[in-house]
Amino acid sequence: MSSPTTFIVFGATGDLAAKKVIPALFYLFEKGKLPAGFNIVGVSRKAMEQSEFRERMGNIIRKYSRGNVDQRALDRFVDLFTFSAVQFDEESGYQELANALDTKDRSQGKTNRLLYLALPPKILPSIFTHSGFQNIVRQGVVGGLLSRVIVEKPFGVDAESAEVLEKSLATCFTEEQIYRVDHYLAKDILQSVTDFRFDNNLLEHEWNSDSIESIRVRLWETLGVENRGEFYDHTGAFRDVGQSHMLEMLALITMEKPSSYEAKDLRLKRLEILSALKAPTADTAIQSIFRAQHNGYRSITGIDPESTTETYFSLRTEIETLRWKGVSVYLEAGKRMHEARKEIVISFKAPYKNKVIFRLEPQEEIVIDFITKKPGVLESGIEKRAFTFKLYETPSRTQYIAEYAKMILDAIDGDQKLFVSADEVRATWKFTDAVRALWENNLVPLASYAPDTDEAVVQANAIILK
Ligand code: BG6
């Protein structure tokens, strides 16, 4: 049973809150999943009347529901909100918020505190230094109650900056209180990987280097960098989705069976894989990494006209564990690709080269390629057929919202299994920095590709699959 919780959103009038966090809260509200005594405090720089803030929240939901919303439900939802203005670089606002929360606790009963930091990463470390902020966290932890914090990626831009962020988080929170978001872990099809692998007695015995030839994690997007030019140009495809989503996908598909499905055991097993990744070296870089930028990228707003940031990468690596040694692991992602395709493909060895595919897009499905006799009593030849298990016959999910809702609910319940541990972050940066050091030392040239074509894939395969 979830405990009563005060959900405190820093950056409540920002983009992330409007697109994901507030709609996700409404999703939970509509499904009756929020615990009794749940209330939301929106925090933003801009001073605002309570009524104006609630009006804003209502408008966000109307937009997200495309006007198709029950007004009475919406009225009850916006009633959960109060607003507090805090200048993030000034002490006073934090202390006023801490006092307001204490007053509310006294009049309405105590609740757990769940902080959501929907703020630009640059300003995070300074926030934790304010004693008023520390009071919000500390005073939440009395009489058996808890304070927790949800933090969004990017967790730094390399191992060093990630460590700085971790140190500053640690001034206010213990590891048990920190919920680092990687929304891919909450994706339905990826949540199902653990059960598919360990709760069926079908494939797990073949899930190793004796039977499997390669594993490919692919994340092709037709979208470009949209209006995030400046952020993306300092990030690039590999840090944007490789370091986080794709390495976690790889960890899920390859980890050893955990002793339980509890957060601590699952996170440990993911970590074992992330720590065993073998980075390409200066000698192998040129045959195992390809990176490219799509034509036209440099004229996008916010992007350096001489930018060398990659919008596509493809690389081959290996997992140095007993189970996986010798199996090629391919990671490949790109923007402005010819099609949207996000999947993990497990390819079995010759002669039959069966495949098992966990696909997120264009359809959430699990596909198994089998060899079978051609149909027809007079036929005796063989052919490849696919068994397809579609998660939904008609895709009905709302992009991101359900995933964010799941993560918020788990954080309310204190379940960290779909959140990334500090050690996982460290391991992913170690691998990422090693790869990036090779291209920063000009060992991997930057190629180009025409947007909305498969040019990048063709070029990459010619190098990496050779
Ligand atoms: C985000 C990246 O983390 O993941 C985006 O910053 C990317 O660039 C997105 O588009 C992909 O997520 P999804 O859920 O749309 O597959």
Tab-separated table of C-alpha atoms and ligand atoms in Angstrom:
chain	number	residue	atom	x	y	z
A	1	MET	CA	0.000	0.000	0.000
A	2	SER	CA	1.504	3.356	-1.044
A	3	SER	CA	2.016	5.960	1.639
A	4	PRO	CA	0.557	9.465	1.484
A	5	THR	CA	3.015	11.568	-0.473
A	6	THR	CA	3.717	15.194	-1.234
A	7	PHE	CA	5.137	15.359	-4.747
A	8	ILE	CA	7.289	18.463	-5.175
A	9	VAL	CA	8.073	19.336	-8.812
A	10	PHE	CA	10.957	21.763	-9.257
A	11	GLY	CA	10.628	23.314	-12.710
A	12	ALA	CA	6.834	22.894	-12.700
A	13	THR	CA	6.298	25.434	-15.481
A	14	GLY	CA	9.023	23.983	-17.751
A	15	ASP	CA	8.896	21.802	-20.814
A	16	LEU	CA	9.637	18.456	-19.156
A	17	ALA	CA	6.902	18.987	-16.574
A	18	ALA	CA	4.370	19.977	-19.242
A	19	LYS	CA	5.189	17.188	-21.662
A	20	LYS	CA	5.761	14.287	-19.311
A	21	VAL	CA	5.513	14.756	-15.550
A	22	ILE	CA	2.121	16.509	-15.196
A	23	PRO	CA	0.357	14.322	-17.821
A	24	ALA	CA	1.869	11.237	-16.147
A	25	LEU	CA	0.441	12.337	-12.789
A	26	PHE	CA	-2.961	12.803	-14.399
A	27	TYR	CA	-2.676	9.345	-15.980
A	28	LEU	CA	-2.134	7.869	-12.500
A	29	PHE	CA	-4.913	10.011	-11.060
A	30	GLU	CA	-7.414	8.850	-13.690
A	31	LYS	CA	-6.496	5.226	-13.088
A	32	GLY	CA	-6.948	5.679	-9.340
A	33	LYS	CA	-3.306	4.760	-8.690
A	34	LEU	CA	-2.293	7.755	-6.588
A	35	PRO	CA	-2.253	7.021	-2.860
A	36	ALA	CA	-4.718	8.683	-0.487
A	37	GLY	CA	-3.285	11.927	0.844
A	38	PHE	CA	-1.331	12.573	-2.375
A	39	ASN	CA	-0.745	16.221	-3.169
A	40	ILE	CA	1.497	18.152	-5.526
A	41	VAL	CA	3.560	21.267	-4.958
A	42	GLY	CA	4.706	23.033	-8.119
A	43	VAL	CA	7.905	25.028	-7.758
A	44	SER	CA	9.076	27.560	-10.291
A	45	ARG	CA	11.010	30.829	-10.485
A	46	LYS	CA	8.086	32.806	-11.757
A	47	ALA	CA	5.807	34.294	-9.071
A	48	MET	CA	2.214	33.285	-9.684
A	49	GLU	CA	-1.184	33.196	-7.953
A	50	GLN	CA	-2.400	29.730	-6.912
A	51	SER	CA	-5.361	30.117	-9.275
A	52	GLU	CA	-3.137	31.005	-12.234
A	53	PHE	CA	-0.926	27.985	-11.569
A	54	ARG	CA	-3.888	25.615	-11.337
A	55	GLU	CA	-5.266	27.083	-14.549
A	56	ARG	CA	-1.914	26.309	-16.223
A	57	MET	CA	-1.971	22.724	-14.966
A	58	GLY	CA	-5.519	22.326	-16.269
A	59	ASN	CA	-4.443	23.645	-19.681
A	60	ILE	CA	-1.570	21.164	-19.839
A	61	ILE	CA	-3.994	18.298	-19.282
A	62	ARG	CA	-6.519	19.670	-21.784
A	63	LYS	CA	-3.759	19.867	-24.385
A	64	TYR	CA	-2.483	16.377	-23.619
A	65	SER	CA	-6.010	14.904	-23.682
A	66	ARG	CA	-6.789	16.880	-26.862
A	67	GLY	CA	-9.830	18.393	-25.132
A	68	ASN	CA	-11.219	14.956	-24.378
A	69	VAL	CA	-11.262	15.194	-20.609
A	70	ASP	CA	-13.877	14.879	-17.889
A	71	GLN	CA	-14.078	18.387	-16.400
A	72	ARG	CA	-15.027	17.107	-12.932
A	73	ALA	CA	-12.019	14.782	-12.856
A	74	LEU	CA	-9.817	17.633	-14.020
A	75	ASP	CA	-11.174	19.951	-11.289
A	76	ARG	CA	-10.370	17.335	-8.646
A	77	PHE	CA	-6.908	16.832	-10.156
A	78	VAL	CA	-5.944	20.521	-10.183
A	79	ASP	CA	-7.167	20.764	-6.574
A	80	LEU	CA	-4.199	18.557	-5.649
A	81	PHE	CA	-1.806	21.369	-6.626
A	82	THR	CA	-0.346	24.257	-4.697
A	83	PHE	CA	2.321	26.600	-5.998
A	84	SER	CA	5.521	27.947	-4.493
A	85	ALA	CA	7.916	30.441	-6.138
A	86	VAL	CA	11.626	29.825	-5.514
A	87	GLN	CA	14.528	31.739	-7.060
A	88	PHE	CA	16.898	28.812	-7.455
A	89	ASP	CA	19.989	30.855	-6.625
A	90	GLU	CA	18.532	32.467	-3.474
A	91	GLU	CA	18.245	30.925	-0.030
A	92	SER	CA	14.971	32.524	1.081
A	93	GLY	CA	12.579	30.725	-1.286
A	94	TYR	CA	13.759	27.241	-0.222
A	95	GLN	CA	13.293	28.047	3.452
A	96	GLU	CA	9.829	29.471	2.826
A	97	LEU	CA	8.926	26.274	0.981
A	98	ALA	CA	10.354	24.152	3.833
A	99	ASN	CA	8.231	26.137	6.303
A	100	ALA	CA	5.115	25.856	4.134
A	101	LEU	CA	5.574	22.068	3.914
A	102	ASP	CA	5.963	21.823	7.685
A	103	THR	CA	2.837	23.909	8.252
A	104	LYS	CA	0.921	21.668	5.853
A	105	ASP	CA	2.253	18.565	7.657
A	106	ARG	CA	0.978	19.950	10.953
A	107	SER	CA	-2.481	20.807	9.649
A	108	GLN	CA	-3.104	17.930	7.231
A	109	GLY	CA	-0.944	15.122	8.590
A	110	LYS	CA	2.518	14.026	7.651
A	111	THR	CA	3.416	12.612	4.238
A	112	ASN	CA	6.485	11.250	2.482
A	113	ARG	CA	8.202	13.811	0.301
A	114	LEU	CA	9.047	12.972	-3.311
A	115	LEU	CA	11.046	15.644	-5.101
A	116	TYR	CA	11.142	15.738	-8.898
A	117	LEU	CA	13.990	17.812	-10.281
A	118	ALA	CA	12.783	18.793	-13.758
A	119	LEU	CA	15.553	21.376	-14.059
A	120	PRO	CA	18.497	22.064	-16.373
A	121	PRO	CA	21.406	19.834	-15.212
A	122	LYS	CA	23.702	22.859	-14.928
A	123	ILE	CA	21.832	24.326	-11.982
A	124	LEU	CA	21.394	21.102	-9.996
A	125	PRO	CA	24.610	21.035	-7.915
A	126	SER	CA	24.067	24.595	-6.655
A	127	ILE	CA	20.535	23.796	-5.473
A	128	PHE	CA	21.759	21.097	-3.096
A	129	THR	CA	23.991	23.598	-1.297
A	130	HIS	CA	21.079	25.693	0.013
A	131	SER	CA	20.269	24.950	3.619
A	132	GLY	CA	16.574	25.605	2.894
A	133	PHE	CA	16.661	22.819	0.265
A	134	GLN	CA	18.418	20.535	2.740
A	135	ASN	CA	15.674	21.331	5.257
A	136	ILE	CA	12.986	20.312	2.752
A	137	VAL	CA	14.720	16.948	2.458
A	138	ARG	CA	15.704	16.499	6.102
A	139	GLN	CA	12.458	17.632	7.661
A	140	GLY	CA	10.672	15.189	5.382
A	141	VAL	CA	12.506	12.374	7.149
A	142	VAL	CA	10.926	12.315	10.592
A	143	GLY	CA	8.699	9.869	12.407
A	144	GLY	CA	9.307	7.061	9.916
A	145	LEU	CA	8.567	9.233	6.885
A	146	LEU	CA	10.834	9.487	3.869
A	147	SER	CA	12.212	11.960	1.374
A	148	ARG	CA	13.130	10.763	-2.093
A	149	VAL	CA	14.347	12.488	-5.215
A	150	ILE	CA	13.808	11.746	-8.905
A	151	VAL	CA	16.607	13.000	-11.152
A	152	GLU	CA	16.547	13.140	-14.947
A	153	LYS	CA	19.347	12.306	-17.337
A	154	PRO	CA	21.859	13.527	-18.442
A	155	PHE	CA	23.832	12.437	-15.388
A	156	GLY	CA	26.838	14.519	-16.346
A	157	VAL	CA	28.576	14.611	-19.719
A	158	ASP	CA	31.417	12.247	-18.825
A	159	ALA	CA	32.674	10.187	-15.890
A	160	GLU	CA	34.199	13.185	-14.170
A	161	SER	CA	31.150	15.460	-14.318
A	162	ALA	CA	28.897	12.534	-13.345
A	163	GLU	CA	31.032	12.105	-10.227
A	164	VAL	CA	30.641	15.802	-9.399
A	165	LEU	CA	26.869	15.460	-9.714
A	166	GLU	CA	26.892	12.317	-7.546
A	167	LYS	CA	28.931	14.047	-4.856
A	168	SER	CA	26.570	16.991	-4.771
A	169	LEU	CA	23.505	14.697	-4.665
A	170	ALA	CA	25.158	12.817	-1.815
A	171	THR	CA	25.258	15.982	0.304
A	172	CYS	CA	21.454	15.738	0.580
A	173	PHE	CA	20.472	12.160	-0.255
A	174	THR	CA	21.629	8.599	0.312
A	175	GLU	CA	21.679	6.156	-2.629
A	176	GLU	CA	18.384	4.638	-1.365
A	177	GLN	CA	16.734	8.045	-1.712
A	178	ILE	CA	17.895	8.730	-5.291
A	179	TYR	CA	15.783	7.663	-8.294
A	180	ARG	CA	17.741	8.241	-11.540
A	181	VAL	CA	15.436	8.094	-14.551
A	182	ASP	CA	16.124	6.129	-17.693
A	183	HIS	CA	12.645	5.955	-19.206
A	184	TYR	CA	13.709	3.007	-21.394
A	185	LEU	CA	13.765	0.750	-18.337
A	186	ALA	CA	10.050	1.482	-17.914
A	187	LYS	CA	9.155	0.644	-21.517
A	188	ASP	CA	6.646	-2.162	-21.608
A	189	ILE	CA	8.567	-4.421	-23.963
A	190	LEU	CA	11.804	-3.953	-22.017
A	191	GLN	CA	10.104	-4.630	-18.698
A	192	SER	CA	9.006	-7.917	-20.240
A	193	VAL	CA	12.554	-9.041	-21.101
A	194	THR	CA	13.268	-10.360	-17.607
A	195	ASP	CA	10.141	-12.513	-17.493
A	196	PHE	CA	10.504	-13.662	-21.085
A	197	ARG	CA	14.042	-14.826	-20.404
A	198	PHE	CA	13.868	-16.216	-16.903
A	199	ASP	CA	10.255	-17.361	-16.536
A	200	ASN	CA	10.171	-19.440	-19.740
A	201	ASN	CA	12.220	-22.571	-20.033
A	202	LEU	CA	12.504	-22.017	-23.749
A	203	LEU	CA	15.580	-20.072	-24.736
A	204	GLU	CA	17.575	-19.344	-21.624
A	205	HIS	CA	19.722	-22.467	-22.061
A	206	GLU	CA	20.739	-21.215	-25.499
A	207	TRP	CA	21.354	-17.668	-24.285
A	208	ASN	CA	25.145	-17.756	-24.511
A	209	SER	CA	28.128	-17.733	-26.835
A	210	ASP	CA	27.678	-21.418	-27.773
A	211	SER	CA	24.477	-20.617	-29.645
A	212	ILE	CA	24.402	-16.890	-30.207
A	213	GLU	CA	26.482	-15.148	-32.832
A	214	SER	CA	25.600	-11.504	-32.275
A	215	ILE	CA	23.441	-9.048	-30.391
A	216	ARG	CA	22.370	-5.799	-31.977
A	217	VAL	CA	20.800	-2.880	-30.132
A	218	ARG	CA	19.349	-0.467	-32.654
A	219	LEU	CA	17.735	2.901	-32.124
A	220	TRP	CA	16.879	4.556	-35.427
A	221	GLU	CA	14.765	7.669	-35.238
A	222	THR	CA	13.171	9.542	-38.127
A	223	LEU	CA	13.068	12.612	-35.890
A	224	GLY	CA	15.920	15.076	-36.014
A	225	VAL	CA	17.269	17.169	-33.170
A	226	GLU	CA	14.067	19.266	-33.323
A	227	ASN	CA	14.360	22.397	-31.179
A	228	ARG	CA	17.141	20.995	-28.997
A	229	GLY	CA	20.021	22.091	-31.241
A	230	GLU	CA	22.249	23.539	-28.557
A	231	PHE	CA	21.840	20.626	-26.147
A	232	TYR	CA	22.317	18.048	-28.870
A	233	ASP	CA	25.389	19.679	-30.340
A	234	HIS	CA	27.119	19.350	-26.968
A	235	THR	CA	25.890	15.794	-26.590
A	236	GLY	CA	25.785	13.804	-29.840
A	237	ALA	CA	24.023	10.528	-30.546
A	238	PHE	CA	26.315	8.370	-28.464
A	239	ARG	CA	25.922	10.329	-25.254
A	240	ASP	CA	22.259	11.125	-25.939
A	241	VAL	CA	20.992	7.559	-26.246
A	242	GLY	CA	24.034	5.229	-26.352
A	243	GLN	CA	25.445	5.834	-22.882
A	244	SER	CA	22.006	5.515	-21.295
A	245	HIS	CA	19.118	3.760	-23.052
A	246	MET	CA	21.101	1.433	-25.297
A	247	LEU	CA	23.543	0.182	-22.689
A	248	GLU	CA	20.658	-0.498	-20.307
A	249	MET	CA	18.840	-2.406	-23.079
A	250	LEU	CA	21.978	-4.453	-23.598
A	251	ALA	CA	22.291	-5.110	-19.872
A	252	LEU	CA	18.708	-6.393	-19.663
A	253	ILE	CA	19.101	-8.774	-22.555
A	254	THR	CA	22.413	-10.224	-21.412
A	255	MET	CA	22.456	-10.131	-17.599
A	256	GLU	CA	22.697	-13.253	-15.454
A	257	LYS	CA	19.564	-14.375	-13.634
A	258	PRO	CA	19.238	-12.294	-10.457
A	259	SER	CA	18.583	-14.103	-7.186
A	260	SER	CA	15.333	-12.130	-6.948
A	261	TYR	CA	13.505	-9.475	-8.971
A	262	GLU	CA	14.112	-6.993	-6.170
A	263	ALA	CA	15.823	-3.728	-7.125
A	264	LYS	CA	19.116	-4.493	-5.428
A	265	ASP	CA	19.577	-7.835	-7.193
A	266	LEU	CA	18.438	-6.628	-10.615
A	267	ARG	CA	20.612	-3.538	-10.483
A	268	LEU	CA	23.604	-5.620	-9.493
A	269	LYS	CA	23.135	-7.965	-12.439
A	270	ARG	CA	22.769	-5.059	-14.883
A	271	LEU	CA	25.912	-3.549	-13.397
A	272	GLU	CA	27.921	-6.752	-13.936
A	273	ILE	CA	27.281	-6.468	-17.680
A	274	LEU	CA	27.916	-2.736	-17.857
A	275	SER	CA	31.230	-3.237	-16.073
A	276	ALA	CA	32.268	-6.021	-18.440
A	277	LEU	CA	31.982	-4.045	-21.689
A	278	LYS	CA	35.150	-4.115	-23.699
A	279	ALA	CA	35.829	-0.736	-25.266
A	280	PRO	CA	37.468	-0.632	-28.693
A	281	THR	CA	41.119	0.445	-28.599
A	282	ALA	CA	43.268	2.692	-30.784
A	283	ASP	CA	44.200	-0.418	-32.795
A	284	THR	CA	40.664	-1.636	-33.364
A	285	ALA	CA	38.803	1.725	-33.563
A	286	ILE	CA	38.842	2.094	-37.323
A	287	GLN	CA	37.250	-1.340	-37.966
A	288	SER	CA	34.819	-1.231	-35.069
A	289	ILE	CA	33.402	2.295	-34.854
A	290	PHE	CA	31.640	4.391	-37.459
A	291	ARG	CA	30.202	7.842	-36.856
A	292	ALA	CA	28.482	10.300	-39.136
A	293	GLN	CA	26.580	13.558	-39.248
A	294	HIS	CA	23.582	14.133	-41.486
A	295	ASN	CA	23.813	16.786	-44.188
A	296	GLY	CA	22.100	20.007	-43.196
A	297	TYR	CA	22.720	19.454	-39.467
A	298	ARG	CA	25.122	22.407	-39.194
A	299	SER	CA	22.510	24.912	-40.313
A	300	ILE	CA	20.037	23.982	-37.540
A	301	THR	CA	19.464	26.721	-34.924
A	302	GLY	CA	21.789	26.400	-31.940
A	303	ILE	CA	24.333	24.240	-33.781
A	304	ASP	CA	27.923	25.259	-34.404
A	305	PRO	CA	28.362	25.781	-38.184
A	306	GLU	CA	31.572	23.754	-37.915
A	307	SER	CA	30.184	21.126	-35.585
A	308	THR	CA	31.729	17.657	-35.611
A	309	THR	CA	28.975	16.162	-33.458
A	310	GLU	CA	27.692	12.777	-34.638
A	311	THR	CA	23.992	12.269	-35.345
A	312	TYR	CA	24.608	8.574	-36.123
A	313	PHE	CA	26.994	5.983	-34.727
A	314	SER	CA	27.494	2.286	-35.092
A	315	LEU	CA	30.027	0.260	-33.164
A	316	ARG	CA	31.039	-3.273	-32.361
A	317	THR	CA	32.005	-4.308	-28.875
A	318	GLU	CA	32.059	-7.394	-26.694
A	319	ILE	CA	31.000	-8.374	-23.185
A	320	GLU	CA	33.862	-9.936	-21.321
A	321	THR	CA	32.027	-12.512	-19.275
A	322	LEU	CA	32.093	-16.288	-19.449
A	323	ARG	CA	28.649	-16.371	-21.035
A	324	TRP	CA	29.266	-13.780	-23.749
A	325	LYS	CA	32.927	-13.876	-24.668
A	326	GLY	CA	33.301	-13.981	-28.465
A	327	VAL	CA	29.768	-12.737	-29.230
A	328	SER	CA	29.734	-9.531	-31.309
A	329	VAL	CA	27.651	-6.785	-29.780
A	330	TYR	CA	26.545	-3.994	-32.108
A	331	LEU	CA	25.193	-0.681	-30.906
A	332	GLU	CA	23.688	1.573	-33.533
A	333	ALA	CA	21.635	4.777	-33.310
A	334	GLY	CA	20.810	7.724	-35.489
A	335	LYS	CA	18.602	10.749	-36.052
A	336	ARG	CA	16.859	11.527	-39.374
A	337	MET	CA	17.015	7.894	-40.422
A	338	HIS	CA	14.965	6.408	-43.241
A	339	GLU	CA	12.672	4.628	-40.775
A	340	ALA	CA	11.895	4.520	-37.059
A	341	ARG	CA	13.144	1.213	-35.711
A	342	LYS	CA	14.059	0.512	-32.125
A	343	GLU	CA	14.880	-3.065	-31.259
A	344	ILE	CA	17.226	-5.661	-29.854
A	345	VAL	CA	18.075	-8.417	-32.313
A	346	ILE	CA	19.607	-11.659	-31.068
A	347	SER	CA	21.096	-13.622	-33.981
A	348	PHE	CA	21.827	-17.309	-33.505
A	349	LYS	CA	24.707	-19.114	-35.198
A	350	ALA	CA	24.730	-20.947	-38.530
A	351	PRO	CA	23.391	-23.064	-40.059
A	352	TYR	CA	19.884	-21.817	-39.245
A	353	LYS	CA	20.627	-18.323	-38.004
A	354	ASN	CA	17.377	-17.993	-36.055
A	355	LYS	CA	16.603	-14.581	-34.645
A	356	VAL	CA	14.824	-13.343	-31.537
A	357	ILE	CA	13.789	-9.711	-31.714
A	358	PHE	CA	12.463	-7.471	-28.971
A	359	ARG	CA	10.999	-4.543	-30.878
A	360	LEU	CA	9.860	-1.242	-29.409
A	361	GLU	CA	9.119	0.545	-32.675
A	362	PRO	CA	7.351	0.609	-35.073
A	363	GLN	CA	5.374	-2.011	-33.052
A	364	GLU	CA	5.895	-3.338	-29.556
A	365	GLU	CA	6.432	-6.993	-30.301
A	366	ILE	CA	8.597	-10.041	-29.752
A	367	VAL	CA	9.449	-11.891	-32.953
A	368	ILE	CA	11.077	-15.307	-33.228
A	369	ASP	CA	12.382	-16.479	-36.592
A	370	PHE	CA	12.111	-20.224	-37.047
A	371	ILE	CA	13.034	-22.606	-39.812
A	372	THR	CA	10.114	-24.743	-40.830
A	373	LYS	CA	8.990	-26.984	-43.663
A	374	LYS	CA	7.297	-25.116	-46.469
A	375	PRO	CA	3.527	-25.501	-46.182
A	376	GLY	CA	1.912	-27.997	-48.530
A	377	VAL	CA	1.797	-31.784	-48.255
A	378	LEU	CA	3.786	-32.143	-51.454
A	379	GLU	CA	6.426	-29.652	-50.323
A	380	SER	CA	9.525	-30.727	-48.477
A	381	GLY	CA	11.780	-27.648	-48.695
A	382	ILE	CA	12.366	-25.435	-45.699
A	383	GLU	CA	11.768	-21.738	-45.187
A	384	LYS	CA	12.098	-19.079	-42.529
A	385	ARG	CA	8.891	-18.026	-40.778
A	386	ALA	CA	8.330	-15.572	-37.949
A	387	PHE	CA	6.283	-16.143	-34.793
A	388	THR	CA	5.171	-12.705	-33.750
A	389	PHE	CA	3.814	-11.765	-30.384
A	390	LYS	CA	2.361	-8.278	-30.467
A	391	LEU	CA	2.036	-6.648	-27.091
A	392	TYR	CA	-1.067	-4.820	-28.344
A	393	GLU	CA	-3.093	-5.589	-31.453
A	394	THR	CA	-3.633	-1.874	-31.977
A	395	PRO	CA	-0.935	0.286	-30.438
A	396	SER	CA	-2.755	2.503	-27.972
A	397	ARG	CA	-0.161	3.775	-25.632
A	398	THR	CA	0.662	7.428	-25.237
A	399	GLN	CA	4.331	7.999	-25.911
A	400	TYR	CA	6.263	8.580	-22.685
A	401	ILE	CA	3.270	9.219	-20.459
A	402	ALA	CA	2.686	5.634	-19.347
A	403	GLU	CA	6.434	5.156	-18.834
A	404	TYR	CA	6.722	8.272	-16.703
A	405	ALA	CA	3.610	7.247	-14.787
A	406	LYS	CA	5.162	3.856	-13.997
A	407	MET	CA	8.374	5.468	-12.795
A	408	ILE	CA	6.580	7.988	-10.603
A	409	LEU	CA	4.448	5.231	-9.101
A	410	ASP	CA	7.497	3.088	-8.367
A	411	ALA	CA	9.244	6.055	-6.751
A	412	ILE	CA	6.169	6.674	-4.581
A	413	ASP	CA	6.327	2.990	-3.585
A	414	GLY	CA	10.089	3.130	-2.977
A	415	ASP	CA	10.934	0.591	-5.690
A	416	GLN	CA	14.239	1.410	-7.432
A	417	LYS	CA	14.359	-1.480	-9.896
A	418	LEU	CA	13.558	0.635	-12.963
A	419	PHE	CA	15.990	3.323	-11.881
A	420	VAL	CA	19.697	3.451	-12.573
A	421	SER	CA	22.156	3.079	-9.701
A	422	ALA	CA	25.193	5.330	-9.206
A	423	ASP	CA	27.437	2.389	-10.057
A	424	GLU	CA	25.566	1.737	-13.307
A	425	VAL	CA	26.049	5.385	-14.259
A	426	ARG	CA	29.775	5.090	-13.490
A	427	ALA	CA	30.178	1.944	-15.595
A	428	THR	CA	28.335	3.400	-18.595
A	429	TRP	CA	30.497	6.530	-18.536
A	430	LYS	CA	33.671	4.486	-18.326
A	431	PHE	CA	32.773	2.737	-21.578
A	432	THR	CA	31.397	5.895	-23.216
A	433	ASP	CA	34.453	7.993	-22.377
A	434	ALA	CA	36.778	5.302	-23.748
A	435	VAL	CA	34.908	5.282	-27.087
A	436	ARG	CA	34.702	9.055	-27.299
A	437	ALA	CA	38.390	9.450	-26.506
A	438	LEU	CA	39.099	7.535	-29.721
A	439	TRP	CA	37.110	9.874	-31.889
A	440	GLU	CA	38.354	12.946	-30.051
A	441	ASN	CA	41.859	11.760	-30.944
A	442	ASN	CA	40.778	11.613	-34.591
A	443	LEU	CA	41.001	7.832	-34.790
A	444	VAL	CA	37.454	7.607	-36.146
A	445	PRO	CA	36.703	9.995	-39.029
A	446	LEU	CA	33.340	11.740	-39.180
A	447	ALA	CA	31.381	10.674	-42.279
A	448	SER	CA	28.202	12.260	-43.611
A	449	TYR	CA	24.834	10.970	-44.819
A	450	ALA	CA	21.803	12.309	-46.592
A	451	PRO	CA	19.002	12.683	-44.032
A	452	ASP	CA	15.990	10.353	-44.287
A	453	THR	CA	18.022	7.707	-46.134
A	454	ASP	CA	19.861	4.527	-45.107
A	455	GLU	CA	23.204	5.887	-46.308
A	456	ALA	CA	24.713	5.889	-42.835
A	457	VAL	CA	23.747	2.250	-42.262
A	458	VAL	CA	25.186	1.109	-45.567
A	459	GLN	CA	28.487	2.887	-44.905
A	460	ALA	CA	28.675	1.629	-41.326
A	461	ASN	CA	27.962	-1.971	-42.253
A	462	ALA	CA	30.649	-1.887	-44.944
A	463	ILE	CA	33.194	-1.079	-42.245
A	464	ILE	CA	31.951	-2.847	-39.164
A	465	LEU	CA	30.505	-6.047	-40.607
A	466	LYS	CA	33.567	-6.675	-42.784
B	1	BG6	C1	15.911	10.778	-25.137
B	1	BG6	C2	16.853	11.481	-26.081
B	1	BG6	O1	16.600	10.417	-23.954
B	1	BG6	O2	15.429	9.608	-25.762
B	1	BG6	C3	16.138	11.835	-27.381
B	1	BG6	O3	17.335	12.671	-25.476
B	1	BG6	C4	15.526	10.581	-27.982
B	1	BG6	O4	17.013	12.436	-28.310
B	1	BG6	C5	14.671	9.862	-26.936
B	1	BG6	O5	14.722	10.975	-29.080
B	1	BG6	C6	14.172	8.528	-27.466
B	1	BG6	O6	13.208	8.049	-26.585
B	1	BG6	P1	11.904	7.329	-27.108
B	1	BG6	O7	11.134	6.972	-25.879
B	1	BG6	O8	11.196	8.325	-28.007
B	1	BG6	O9	12.351	6.150	-27.885
